[in-house]
Amino acid sequence: MSLVVMKFGGTSVEDPAAIQRTAAIVAGRVAMGKSPVVVVSALAKVTDQLLRAAAAAANGDRTGALAISSRLRARHRDTACELAKNPVESSALIDLIDKRFDALDEVLRGLSAILELTPRISDLIVSYGERISSHIVAAAFRELGMNAVRVDAREVIITDSEFQKAAPKDDIIEKRAPERLLPLVREGKVPVLGGFIASNEAGLTTTLGRGGSDFTGALVGGALNAETIEIWTDVDGIMTADPRVCPDALRVKVISFEEAAELAYFGAKVLHPATILPAVKKNIPVLVLNSRNAACEGTRIISVAPHCKSPFKSIAVKKKLSIIDIVASRMLMTHGYLSKVFAIFDKHRCPVDMVSTSEVSVSLTVDSNSSLPEIAADLSTLADVTYEGKKALVCMVGEDIRGQNGIAAQVFNAIRHINVRMISQGASEINMSFMIDEDDADEAVRSLHAAFFKDPDPVVFDVEA
Ligand code: ADP
Ligand code: ASP
Ligand code: MG
């Protein structure tokens, strides 16, 4: 059995035409003798709108929240009607959509009375996106003659109870996924699961964090020992930079697990940062492909990538960061100081991205978040603290920077007109990162791209395009 996990993002299921393209791509894999297991996101933008409805309800704006829900209901109903032509299928699907939206409206009404949006309720509300999209996509697949069955991802992906960014329980998933999915696959069926959503061991709905459907795809692929994991999105693959920022970006044909993980961690939205881990564990190749241009070969992510003449493969940017500067003359020569600093970040469950130290000061970067004033207040018991938001981390990734001389000089020469606040190199040996003002980030990416990708290695980059 040649099992392939195919994950389709929001834009690949945004409307009836996109869902039909997706159905044709999956049918193509079946025709090739492959056994697909499909993971789908919510329809494009639905997650954002559900979060907006939740926020409105929690602010007491019951009418506003219900209006968003009502627009979403109409969009899902219209999509379903256009796709499911068979009258029995169509009326069952519309009925299901109405029942789910009735339940969602109940939650929104309750929330507008209670006025407290907990992470647990947020996950429940947002889960409707994938819970419903998976039904619509499965119906569209059946319409095209595939024997598709919708499977509730919450029976397969079990996590801890850290709502909004739950961590998977690998041992349970390793058991559940084959038990629930393989019998269907053996019967020639195509299972369709919603990505992103999961449940804790008590059966409460959790989510894997924004963009988490990629992670679901990889978890399912890992647990089923799939031949490949395919991430279908709206660009030709992993590019040398975000094509929205840098129109000259080139497709990276092949990249290593390590490089792709580093790019995802440092902000390349094309992959959720945890996606690569399950694939690495089982050495399963991950392909990033374009559902609007299925003929394109995309990007192949594998354990060992070929040698590349260019030092870097891609440039990632993480925005909405803050720099915290901690200055204390007392810390001179003391030990245990940094552990006290980190204990404070730990207490606030705030991950630190970059650290740089001198004799009397430490600078750290974190995601801009609402606990920053409290973190600063706690830190001020140790030292003088200042913090500043609207920062961006630019991260240049490539295995072939190892051992090359003069790369840093070339990087900083390319952005010599931009003020650099912090620099880090060497943590992983395959990336060079620096912190700048968010407003300078796009310009920095374009300048670096022009400097480093003017003569790209055709073994690794698509130079034809
Ligand atoms: P999906 O809904 O399919 O998960 P996303 O919007 O999450 O899609 O991710 C795809 C987007 O990621 C692209 O449209 C692109 O703008 C952005 N992106 C950022 N960095 C890169 C990169 N290095 N290569 C390709 N796309 C990137
Ligand atoms: N729908 C979720 C989100 O928008 C998960 C995903 O699409 O990967 O974050
Ligand atoms: Mg995504």
Coordinates of C-alpha atoms in Angstrom, one line a residue, residues 49 52-58 61-71 104-105 108-109 112:
Q49 CA -13.8 35.3 11.4
R52 CA -13.6 37.7 15.6
A53 CA -17.1 36.4 16.5
A54 CA -15.7 35.0 19.8
A55 CA -14.1 38.4 20.6
A56 CA -17.3 40.3 19.8
A57 CA -19.4 37.9 22.0
A58 CA -16.9 38.2 24.9
D61 CA -21.7 42.4 21.3
R62 CA -24.1 39.5 20.9
T63 CA -25.7 40.8 17.7
G64 CA -22.3 41.4 16.0
A65 CA -21.1 37.9 16.9
L66 CA -24.3 36.3 15.6
A67 CA -24.0 38.4 12.4
I68 CA -20.5 37.0 11.7
S69 CA -21.8 33.5 12.4
S70 CA -24.8 34.0 10.1
R71 CA -22.5 35.2 7.2
L104 CA -22.0 27.6 17.5
D105 CA -24.7 30.3 18.0
L108 CA -21.8 32.6 21.2
R109 CA -25.0 33.6 23.0
S112 CA -22.1 37.1 25.4

